mmCIF file of C-alpha atoms and ligand atoms in Angstrom:
data_model
loop_
_atom_site.group_PDB
_atom_site.id
_atom_site.type_symbol
_atom_site.label_atom_id
_atom_site.label_comp_id
_atom_site.label_asym_id
_atom_site.label_seq_id
_atom_site.Cartn_x
_atom_site.Cartn_y
_atom_site.Cartn_z
ATOM 1 C CA MET A 811 148.157 92.932 63.378
ATOM 2 C CA SER A 812 148.057 90.095 65.857
ATOM 3 C CA LEU A 813 147.523 86.620 64.415
ATOM 4 C CA ASN A 814 144.677 86.220 66.931
ATOM 5 C CA TYR A 815 142.446 88.100 64.534
ATOM 6 C CA LEU A 816 142.990 85.588 61.779
ATOM 7 C CA SER A 817 141.508 82.184 61.135
ATOM 8 C CA ASN A 818 143.562 79.154 62.187
ATOM 9 C CA ARG A 819 143.505 77.869 58.646
ATOM 10 C CA LEU A 820 145.485 80.849 57.396
ATOM 11 C CA THR A 821 148.631 79.601 59.101
ATOM 12 C CA GLU A 822 148.527 76.425 56.990
ATOM 13 C CA LEU A 823 148.143 78.102 53.612
ATOM 14 C CA GLU A 824 150.806 78.214 50.948
ATOM 15 C CA PRO A 825 149.412 80.543 48.273
ATOM 16 C CA TYR A 826 150.284 79.990 44.636
ATOM 17 C CA VAL A 827 152.665 82.612 43.248
ATOM 18 C CA PRO A 828 151.637 83.493 39.689
ATOM 19 C CA GLY A 829 154.132 84.622 37.053
ATOM 20 C CA GLU A 830 154.786 88.348 36.884
ATOM 21 C CA GLN A 831 152.300 90.529 34.962
ATOM 22 C CA PRO A 832 154.458 93.645 34.542
ATOM 23 C CA LEU A 833 152.738 96.995 34.247
ATOM 24 C CA SER A 834 155.766 98.806 32.911
ATOM 25 C CA SER A 835 156.691 99.058 29.247
ATOM 26 C CA GLU A 836 160.249 97.897 30.012
ATOM 27 C CA ILE A 837 159.298 94.315 29.287
ATOM 28 C CA VAL A 838 159.316 93.862 25.563
ATOM 29 C CA VAL A 839 158.956 90.099 25.389
ATOM 30 C CA LYS A 840 156.728 88.252 27.863
ATOM 31 C CA LEU A 841 157.274 84.497 27.827
ATOM 32 C CA ASN A 842 156.544 83.621 31.451
ATOM 33 C CA THR A 843 152.874 82.670 31.861
ATOM 34 C CA ASN A 844 152.065 80.593 28.789
ATOM 35 C CA GLU A 845 149.764 83.139 27.238
ATOM 36 C CA ASN A 846 149.019 82.957 23.536
ATOM 37 C CA PRO A 847 151.092 85.342 21.377
ATOM 38 C CA TYR A 848 148.263 85.743 18.845
ATOM 39 C CA PRO A 849 145.071 87.783 19.277
ATOM 40 C CA PRO A 850 141.682 86.195 19.995
ATOM 41 C CA ALA A 851 139.335 85.320 17.113
ATOM 42 C CA PRO A 852 137.896 88.250 15.089
ATOM 43 C CA ASP A 853 134.406 87.240 16.280
ATOM 44 C CA VAL A 854 135.533 87.843 19.871
ATOM 45 C CA PHE A 855 136.438 91.444 18.954
ATOM 46 C CA GLU A 856 133.079 91.885 17.190
ATOM 47 C CA THR A 857 131.124 90.401 20.102
ATOM 48 C CA ILE A 858 132.787 92.672 22.636
ATOM 49 C CA LYS A 859 132.406 95.752 20.405
ATOM 50 C CA LYS A 860 128.718 95.079 19.863
ATOM 51 C CA PHE A 861 128.043 94.061 23.452
ATOM 52 C CA ASN A 862 124.976 95.787 24.898
ATOM 53 C CA VAL A 863 126.658 97.618 27.758
ATOM 54 C CA ASN A 864 123.310 98.593 29.215
ATOM 55 C CA SER A 865 122.704 94.916 29.955
ATOM 56 C CA ILE A 866 125.485 94.808 32.545
ATOM 57 C CA ARG A 867 123.123 96.272 35.107
ATOM 58 C CA PHE A 868 121.711 92.723 35.224
ATOM 59 C CA TYR A 869 123.565 89.788 36.746
ATOM 60 C CA PRO A 870 124.945 87.308 34.237
ATOM 61 C CA HIS A 871 123.320 83.910 33.852
ATOM 62 C CA PRO A 872 124.446 82.102 37.030
ATOM 63 C CA GLU A 873 125.123 78.774 35.275
ATOM 64 C CA SER A 874 126.488 80.338 32.048
ATOM 65 C CA GLU A 875 123.641 78.541 30.275
ATOM 66 C CA LEU A 876 124.327 79.596 26.660
ATOM 67 C CA LEU A 877 128.038 78.959 27.064
ATOM 68 C CA LYS A 878 127.284 75.518 28.478
ATOM 69 C CA GLN A 879 125.071 74.745 25.467
ATOM 70 C CA THR A 880 127.868 75.861 23.131
ATOM 71 C CA LEU A 881 130.435 73.707 24.951
ATOM 72 C CA SER A 882 128.049 70.754 24.972
ATOM 73 C CA ARG A 883 127.762 70.932 21.149
ATOM 74 C CA PHE A 884 131.494 71.537 20.722
ATOM 75 C CA HIS A 885 132.546 68.531 22.813
ATOM 76 C CA ASP A 886 129.552 66.341 22.003
ATOM 77 C CA VAL A 887 128.747 65.688 25.657
ATOM 78 C CA PRO A 888 125.439 66.297 27.500
ATOM 79 C CA GLU A 889 124.916 69.798 28.846
ATOM 80 C CA GLU A 890 124.605 68.376 32.389
ATOM 81 C CA PHE A 891 128.249 67.290 32.080
ATOM 82 C CA ILE A 892 129.519 70.869 31.882
ATOM 83 C CA PHE A 893 130.433 73.235 34.677
ATOM 84 C CA VAL A 894 131.772 76.746 33.975
ATOM 85 C CA GLY A 895 133.918 78.889 36.261
ATOM 86 C CA ASN A 896 136.029 82.014 36.504
ATOM 87 C CA GLY A 897 139.137 80.530 34.933
ATOM 88 C CA SER A 898 140.095 76.901 35.328
ATOM 89 C CA ASP A 899 141.840 77.811 38.588
ATOM 90 C CA GLU A 900 138.419 78.454 40.099
ATOM 91 C CA VAL A 901 137.036 75.215 38.671
ATOM 92 C CA LEU A 902 140.037 73.401 40.178
ATOM 93 C CA ALA A 903 139.408 75.048 43.546
ATOM 94 C CA HIS A 904 135.772 73.939 43.529
ATOM 95 C CA ALA A 905 136.850 70.441 42.502
ATOM 96 C CA PHE A 906 139.290 70.195 45.422
ATOM 97 C CA CYS A 907 136.511 71.359 47.746
ATOM 98 C CA ALA A 908 133.866 69.024 46.265
ATOM 99 C CA PHE A 909 135.964 65.874 45.888
ATOM 100 C CA PHE A 910 139.072 65.973 48.071
ATOM 101 C CA SER A 911 138.422 68.187 51.087
ATOM 102 C CA GLY A 912 139.309 66.184 54.219
ATOM 103 C CA LYS A 913 140.260 63.186 52.029
ATOM 104 C CA LYS A 914 143.439 61.818 50.540
ATOM 105 C CA VAL A 915 144.601 63.159 47.169
ATOM 106 C CA VAL A 916 147.895 62.623 45.329
ATOM 107 C CA PHE A 917 149.555 64.527 42.499
ATOM 108 C CA PRO A 918 152.966 64.398 40.771
ATOM 109 C CA ASP A 919 155.956 65.815 42.650
ATOM 110 C CA VAL A 920 156.602 68.039 39.623
ATOM 111 C CA THR A 921 153.363 69.643 38.487
ATOM 112 C CA TYR A 922 151.220 72.800 38.622
ATOM 113 C CA SER A 923 151.952 74.099 42.121
ATOM 114 C CA PHE A 924 148.418 75.403 42.598
ATOM 115 C CA TYR A 925 147.318 71.813 43.364
ATOM 116 C CA GLN A 926 149.305 71.941 46.582
ATOM 117 C CA SER A 927 147.845 75.363 47.471
ATOM 118 C CA PHE A 928 144.320 74.015 46.989
ATOM 119 C CA ALA A 929 145.113 70.847 48.959
ATOM 120 C CA LYS A 930 146.175 73.020 51.895
ATOM 121 C CA LEU A 931 143.251 75.429 51.563
ATOM 122 C CA PHE A 932 140.744 72.564 51.594
ATOM 123 C CA GLN A 933 142.573 70.597 54.277
ATOM 124 C CA CYS A 934 143.153 67.494 52.201
ATOM 125 C CA GLN A 935 145.526 64.739 53.234
ATOM 126 C CA TRP A 936 147.781 65.083 50.255
ATOM 127 C CA ASP A 937 150.936 63.485 48.988
ATOM 128 C CA TYR A 938 153.110 63.407 45.891
ATOM 129 C CA PHE A 939 153.781 60.538 43.566
ATOM 130 C CA GLU A 940 157.201 60.743 42.000
ATOM 131 C CA LEU A 941 157.770 61.234 38.306
ATOM 132 C CA ARG A 942 160.693 59.294 36.816
ATOM 133 C CA ASP A 943 164.108 60.946 36.374
ATOM 134 C CA ASP A 944 163.132 62.017 32.854
ATOM 135 C CA PHE A 945 159.859 63.496 34.226
ATOM 136 C CA THR A 946 157.655 60.868 32.570
ATOM 137 C CA PHE A 947 154.848 59.395 34.681
ATOM 138 C CA PRO A 948 155.567 56.240 36.731
ATOM 139 C CA ASN A 949 153.985 52.847 36.117
ATOM 140 C CA ILE A 950 150.343 52.917 37.185
ATOM 141 C CA GLU A 951 150.969 50.288 39.875
ATOM 142 C CA GLU A 952 153.375 52.701 41.587
ATOM 143 C CA ILE A 953 150.655 55.309 42.134
ATOM 144 C CA GLU A 954 148.754 54.929 45.392
ATOM 145 C CA HIS A 955 145.400 53.109 45.027
ATOM 146 C CA ASN A 956 142.107 54.196 46.567
ATOM 147 C CA THR A 957 142.893 57.865 46.670
ATOM 148 C CA GLY A 958 141.951 60.940 44.654
ATOM 149 C CA ILE A 959 144.408 61.694 41.854
ATOM 150 C CA VAL A 960 145.104 65.037 40.149
ATOM 151 C CA PHE A 961 147.483 65.817 37.319
ATOM 152 C CA ALA A 962 147.843 68.008 34.274
ATOM 153 C CA ASN A 963 147.917 66.341 30.866
ATOM 154 C CA PRO A 964 150.163 67.440 29.282
ATOM 155 C CA ASN A 965 151.878 68.116 32.558
ATOM 156 C CA ALA A 966 153.188 71.551 33.539
ATOM 157 C CA PRO A 967 155.974 72.608 33.781
ATOM 158 C CA THR A 968 157.413 69.462 32.181
ATOM 159 C CA SER A 969 155.331 69.710 28.941
ATOM 160 C CA ILE A 970 155.044 65.890 28.756
ATOM 161 C CA ALA A 971 151.751 64.043 28.154
ATOM 162 C CA VAL A 972 150.448 60.592 29.106
ATOM 163 C CA ASP A 973 148.264 58.574 26.735
ATOM 164 C CA LEU A 974 144.563 57.844 27.139
ATOM 165 C CA ASP A 975 145.184 54.235 28.021
ATOM 166 C CA TYR A 976 147.091 55.412 31.103
ATOM 167 C CA ILE A 977 144.198 57.653 32.194
ATOM 168 C CA GLU A 978 141.634 54.921 31.619
ATOM 169 C CA LYS A 979 143.612 52.388 33.674
ATOM 170 C CA LEU A 980 144.186 54.914 36.448
ATOM 171 C CA ALA A 981 140.465 55.722 36.627
ATOM 172 C CA ASN A 982 139.546 52.007 36.640
ATOM 173 C CA GLN A 983 142.138 51.257 39.311
ATOM 174 C CA ASN A 984 140.620 53.986 41.504
ATOM 175 C CA SER A 985 136.969 53.506 40.629
ATOM 176 C CA ASP A 986 135.748 54.731 44.046
ATOM 177 C CA ASN A 987 137.796 57.922 43.848
ATOM 178 C CA ILE A 988 138.001 60.905 41.561
ATOM 179 C CA VAL A 989 140.688 61.134 38.884
ATOM 180 C CA LEU A 990 141.011 64.765 37.818
ATOM 181 C CA VAL A 991 142.822 65.582 34.589
ATOM 182 C CA ASP A 992 143.720 69.221 33.980
ATOM 183 C CA GLU A 993 143.818 69.714 30.202
ATOM 184 C CA ALA A 994 144.937 73.358 30.184
ATOM 185 C CA TYR A 995 147.442 72.613 27.374
ATOM 186 C CA ILE A 996 145.747 69.725 25.554
ATOM 187 C CA ASP A 997 145.145 71.688 22.335
ATOM 188 C CA PHE A 998 148.921 71.847 21.782
ATOM 189 C CA GLY A 999 149.522 68.078 21.980
ATOM 190 C CA GLY A 1000 148.368 64.902 23.683
ATOM 191 C CA LYS A 1001 144.944 63.292 23.392
ATOM 192 C CA SER A 1002 141.947 64.657 25.239
ATOM 193 C CA ALA A 1003 140.130 62.437 27.739
ATOM 194 C CA VAL A 1004 136.862 64.367 27.351
ATOM 195 C CA HIS A 1005 134.995 61.531 25.586
ATOM 196 C CA LEU A 1006 136.022 59.102 28.370
ATOM 197 C CA THR A 1007 133.835 61.033 30.821
ATOM 198 C CA LYS A 1008 130.822 59.322 29.208
ATOM 199 C CA SER A 1009 131.975 55.894 30.387
ATOM 200 C CA LEU A 1010 134.220 56.688 33.380
ATOM 201 C CA LYS A 1011 131.964 58.031 36.114
ATOM 202 C CA ASN A 1012 134.913 59.074 38.327
ATOM 203 C CA LEU A 1013 136.792 61.087 35.680
ATOM 204 C CA VAL A 1014 136.784 64.897 35.721
ATOM 205 C CA VAL A 1015 138.414 66.824 32.858
ATOM 206 C CA ILE A 1016 139.182 70.506 33.330
ATOM 207 C CA ARG A 1017 139.719 72.933 30.453
ATOM 208 C CA THR A 1018 140.554 76.593 29.991
ATOM 209 C CA LEU A 1019 140.105 79.220 27.289
ATOM 210 C CA SER A 1020 143.202 81.046 28.568
ATOM 211 C CA LYS A 1021 145.783 79.265 26.409
ATOM 212 C CA SER A 1022 144.739 78.022 22.955
ATOM 213 C CA HIS A 1023 141.845 80.530 22.686
ATOM 214 C CA SER A 1024 143.987 83.564 23.676
ATOM 215 C CA LEU A 1025 141.435 84.575 26.333
ATOM 216 C CA ALA A 1026 143.479 84.576 29.569
ATOM 217 C CA GLY A 1027 142.176 88.025 30.536
ATOM 218 C CA LEU A 1028 138.524 86.949 30.266
ATOM 219 C CA ARG A 1029 138.919 84.214 32.929
ATOM 220 C CA VAL A 1030 136.843 81.345 31.580
ATOM 221 C CA GLY A 1031 137.431 77.702 32.463
ATOM 222 C CA TYR A 1032 135.151 74.663 32.582
ATOM 223 C CA SER A 1033 134.973 71.020 33.493
ATOM 224 C CA ILE A 1034 133.442 67.960 31.895
ATOM 225 C CA ALA A 1035 132.318 65.064 34.075
ATOM 226 C CA SER A 1036 129.237 62.949 34.803
ATOM 227 C CA ALA A 1037 126.049 64.835 35.737
ATOM 228 C CA GLU A 1038 126.456 63.698 39.332
ATOM 229 C CA LEU A 1039 129.970 65.111 39.702
ATOM 230 C CA THR A 1040 128.995 68.278 37.835
ATOM 231 C CA GLY A 1041 126.102 68.725 40.272
ATOM 232 C CA ALA A 1042 128.588 68.486 43.151
ATOM 233 C CA LEU A 1043 130.656 71.293 41.620
ATOM 234 C CA SER A 1044 127.521 73.445 41.269
ATOM 235 C CA MET A 1045 126.735 72.900 44.932
ATOM 236 C CA VAL A 1046 130.163 74.228 45.884
ATOM 237 C CA LYS A 1047 129.900 77.153 43.461
ATOM 238 C CA ASN A 1048 126.486 78.115 44.810
ATOM 239 C CA SER A 1049 127.867 78.066 48.323
ATOM 240 C CA PHE A 1050 130.584 80.480 47.265
ATOM 241 C CA ASN A 1051 129.637 82.765 44.337
ATOM 242 C CA SER A 1052 126.470 82.314 42.277
ATOM 243 C CA TYR A 1053 127.637 84.453 39.339
ATOM 244 C CA PRO A 1054 131.289 83.615 38.725
ATOM 245 C CA VAL A 1055 131.550 84.404 35.003
ATOM 246 C CA ASN A 1056 130.671 87.933 33.894
ATOM 247 C CA SER A 1057 128.301 88.491 30.960
ATOM 248 C CA ILE A 1058 130.934 89.902 28.579
ATOM 249 C CA SER A 1059 133.207 86.899 29.195
ATOM 250 C CA GLN A 1060 130.325 84.479 28.597
ATOM 251 C CA ALA A 1061 129.450 86.113 25.262
ATOM 252 C CA ALA A 1062 133.065 86.365 24.078
ATOM 253 C CA ALA A 1063 133.793 82.754 25.090
ATOM 254 C CA ILE A 1064 130.842 81.557 22.994
ATOM 255 C CA ALA A 1065 132.178 83.530 20.009
ATOM 256 C CA SER A 1066 135.621 81.974 20.399
ATOM 257 C CA ILE A 1067 134.362 78.395 20.702
ATOM 258 C CA ASN A 1068 132.190 78.865 17.616
ATOM 259 C CA ASN A 1069 135.332 80.072 15.795
ATOM 260 C CA PHE A 1070 137.574 77.148 16.577
ATOM 261 C CA ASP A 1071 139.010 77.103 13.033
ATOM 262 C CA TYR A 1072 140.729 80.376 13.837
ATOM 263 C CA THR A 1073 142.077 78.950 17.124
ATOM 264 C CA ARG A 1074 143.294 75.889 15.242
ATOM 265 C CA SER A 1075 145.285 78.070 12.827
ATOM 266 C CA ASN A 1076 146.943 79.861 15.780
ATOM 267 C CA ILE A 1077 147.798 76.497 17.336
ATOM 268 C CA SER A 1078 149.486 75.423 14.074
ATOM 269 C CA LYS A 1079 151.606 78.573 14.104
ATOM 270 C CA ILE A 1080 152.599 77.976 17.732
ATOM 271 C CA LEU A 1081 153.583 74.376 16.972
ATOM 272 C CA LEU A 1082 155.857 75.589 14.142
ATOM 273 C CA ASN A 1083 157.402 78.231 16.415
ATOM 274 C CA ARG A 1084 157.886 75.577 19.101
ATOM 275 C CA LYS A 1085 159.793 73.287 16.745
ATOM 276 C CA LYS A 1086 162.109 76.098 15.669
ATOM 277 C CA LEU A 1087 162.571 77.344 19.241
ATOM 278 C CA ILE A 1088 163.625 73.892 20.456
ATOM 279 C CA GLU A 1089 166.106 73.574 17.555
ATOM 280 C CA ASP A 1090 167.517 77.057 18.166
ATOM 281 C CA LEU A 1091 167.880 76.373 21.894
ATOM 282 C CA GLU A 1092 169.636 73.113 21.206
ATOM 283 C CA ALA A 1093 172.121 74.895 18.904
ATOM 284 C CA ILE A 1094 173.232 77.116 21.815
ATOM 285 C CA GLY A 1095 173.647 74.443 24.472
ATOM 286 C CA PHE A 1096 170.154 73.881 25.912
ATOM 287 C CA SER A 1097 168.472 70.531 26.285
ATOM 288 C CA THR A 1098 164.707 70.690 26.107
ATOM 289 C CA LEU A 1099 162.081 68.081 26.893
ATOM 290 C CA ALA A 1100 159.909 66.996 23.939
ATOM 291 C CA SER A 1101 157.096 69.502 24.404
ATOM 292 C CA GLN A 1102 153.391 68.824 23.843
ATOM 293 C CA THR A 1103 152.415 72.281 25.130
ATOM 294 C CA ASN A 1104 152.791 75.971 24.232
ATOM 295 C CA PHE A 1105 155.898 76.190 26.421
ATOM 296 C CA VAL A 1106 159.240 74.462 26.653
ATOM 297 C CA PHE A 1107 161.028 73.120 29.711
ATOM 298 C CA THR A 1108 164.709 73.594 29.137
ATOM 299 C CA LYS A 1109 168.106 73.810 30.813
ATOM 300 C CA HIS A 1110 171.500 75.028 29.692
ATOM 301 C CA GLU A 1111 174.506 72.722 29.871
ATOM 302 C CA LYS A 1112 176.686 75.340 31.618
ATOM 303 C CA LEU A 1113 174.725 78.384 32.772
ATOM 304 C CA ALA A 1114 172.454 78.437 35.826
ATOM 305 C CA SER A 1115 168.789 79.116 35.229
ATOM 306 C CA THR A 1116 168.650 81.988 37.760
ATOM 307 C CA TYR A 1117 171.529 83.740 36.022
ATOM 308 C CA LEU A 1118 169.849 83.342 32.618
ATOM 309 C CA TYR A 1119 166.508 84.495 34.014
ATOM 310 C CA GLU A 1120 168.049 87.641 35.518
ATOM 311 C CA GLU A 1121 170.127 88.478 32.458
ATOM 312 C CA LEU A 1122 167.105 88.052 30.194
ATOM 313 C CA LYS A 1123 165.027 90.261 32.457
ATOM 314 C CA LYS A 1124 167.635 93.035 32.263
ATOM 315 C CA ARG A 1125 167.173 92.809 28.510
ATOM 316 C CA GLY A 1126 163.370 93.118 28.738
ATOM 317 C CA ILE A 1127 162.514 89.427 28.342
ATOM 318 C CA ILE A 1128 160.731 87.502 31.082
ATOM 319 C CA VAL A 1129 160.619 83.729 31.310
ATOM 320 C CA ARG A 1130 159.705 81.513 34.280
ATOM 321 C CA ASN A 1131 162.476 80.496 36.636
ATOM 322 C CA LEU A 1132 161.415 77.428 38.617
ATOM 323 C CA ASN A 1133 162.773 76.902 42.088
ATOM 324 C CA GLY A 1134 161.371 73.472 42.931
ATOM 325 C CA VAL A 1135 163.661 70.707 44.208
ATOM 326 C CA ARG A 1136 163.821 68.929 40.851
ATOM 327 C CA THR A 1137 163.206 71.928 38.593
ATOM 328 C CA THR A 1138 165.780 74.373 39.867
ATOM 329 C CA HIS A 1139 168.075 74.065 36.835
ATOM 330 C CA PHE A 1140 165.248 74.588 34.373
ATOM 331 C CA LEU A 1141 163.573 77.529 32.724
ATOM 332 C CA ARG A 1142 160.003 77.315 31.502
ATOM 333 C CA ILE A 1143 159.669 79.419 28.381
ATOM 334 C CA THR A 1144 156.376 80.175 26.640
ATOM 335 C CA VAL A 1145 156.417 79.702 22.883
ATOM 336 C CA GLY A 1146 155.886 83.208 21.552
ATOM 337 C CA ASN A 1147 155.448 84.447 18.000
ATOM 338 C CA ALA A 1148 158.382 84.083 15.595
ATOM 339 C CA GLN A 1149 159.673 87.563 16.379
ATOM 340 C CA ASP A 1150 159.650 87.066 20.161
ATOM 341 C CA CYS A 1151 161.325 83.660 19.882
ATOM 342 C CA ASN A 1152 164.060 85.153 17.651
ATOM 343 C CA ARG A 1153 164.586 87.995 20.078
ATOM 344 C CA LEU A 1154 164.921 85.497 22.929
ATOM 345 C CA ILE A 1155 167.531 83.470 21.042
ATOM 346 C CA ILE A 1156 169.529 86.585 20.088
ATOM 347 C CA GLU A 1157 169.631 87.732 23.716
ATOM 348 C CA LEU A 1158 170.534 84.249 24.959
ATOM 349 C CA ILE A 1159 173.452 84.203 22.506
ATOM 350 C CA ASN A 1160 174.548 87.629 23.829
ATOM 351 C CA ILE A 1161 174.393 86.333 27.415
ATOM 352 C CA ILE A 1162 176.275 83.122 26.597
ATOM 353 C CA ASN A 1163 179.019 85.068 24.789
ATOM 354 C CA LYS A 1164 179.332 87.682 27.530
HETATM 355 C C1 PLP B 81 148.313 73.369 34.409
HETATM 356 C C2 PLP B 81 147.494 74.600 34.528
HETATM 357 N N1 PLP B 81 146.218 74.480 34.936
HETATM 358 C C3 PLP B 81 145.436 75.555 35.083
HETATM 359 C C4 PLP B 81 145.901 76.814 34.812
HETATM 360 C C5 PLP B 81 145.000 77.999 35.077
HETATM 361 O O1 PLP B 81 144.438 78.530 33.946
HETATM 362 P P1 PLP B 81 143.253 79.583 34.014
HETATM 363 O O2 PLP B 81 143.755 80.792 33.323
HETATM 364 O O3 PLP B 81 142.113 78.930 33.278
HETATM 365 O O4 PLP B 81 142.900 79.818 35.455
HETATM 366 C C6 PLP B 81 147.204 77.007 34.387
HETATM 367 C C7 PLP B 81 147.707 78.362 34.109
HETATM 368 O O5 PLP B 81 148.833 78.615 33.794
HETATM 369 C C8 PLP B 81 148.031 75.859 34.243
HETATM 370 O O6 PLP B 81 149.305 75.976 33.869
#
């Protein structure tokens, strides 16, 4: 097909490449996309089982009203502060469109690569700010002033978090611009900035139920920000898709949020598995950054990450091999259940001793 048929913008796009979701049963251990190794809350199962299937002939509530009320109670913020979307990726996309399209936005040189895809899609003037050699964030003064700022806290794929003081100063330093904090992994470490949205009118916090709540397949994400900024997100959504979150996902998400004790117990298990995984990796020659997430960012002292990735895959284990300029020697490995982590270590030992 000739490119003449396509929009000019298409030539500028750089789509995000998600981790593999294999259909075959050859993969026995999947540690590549930071999913939760434990099942969703029992109430989620019950809600889906009892769901009135006849009701799906109706559209879902366009603003996910009941889910918004549940999130408002859960986070103790006004309902007008909450915006719900089809996964946090969609909320991020709307945020780039609402706040940064045609404007300047900066994000870390090592971070979630979807930010760059969105920046291109929405024709932002974008740039990186460099993380230090150890992947910690730079001094605030080194980050460009008077521009939109986006980052994940804790950051991905580095697994490192910044403290709330840093976020507060950054937002104050850029008071005429949006500071967007992606908290996809906040339940596994770091301190949430959600309560700061009450005082910082330019702060947007984005959350997902894909990680700590074990609901990646439902596609539910949300943001918390002042009513004004939330209204801007709704304007974008309603210019794109009025009904982004299906009715089953809305109901199941409510059940999960109301069952946070169960989620908390899964998080505790993951944190224990993470500690052991980091120790086991260290014992076989890996150095791993101090993780505040449900994944580890690690490199072997002798063996190349691509070699390890391919050898693991042959053995039915998939991890994420990162090919960025500064990440090329690293693997990003999701913290699985104890059995999956043990299996990973056994196979790594086999590869190292080959
Ligand atoms: C930093 C970060 N933000 C957002 C997302 C997207 O999550 P969701 O499943 O809510 O679209 C991911 C997914 O891996 C992520 O790593």
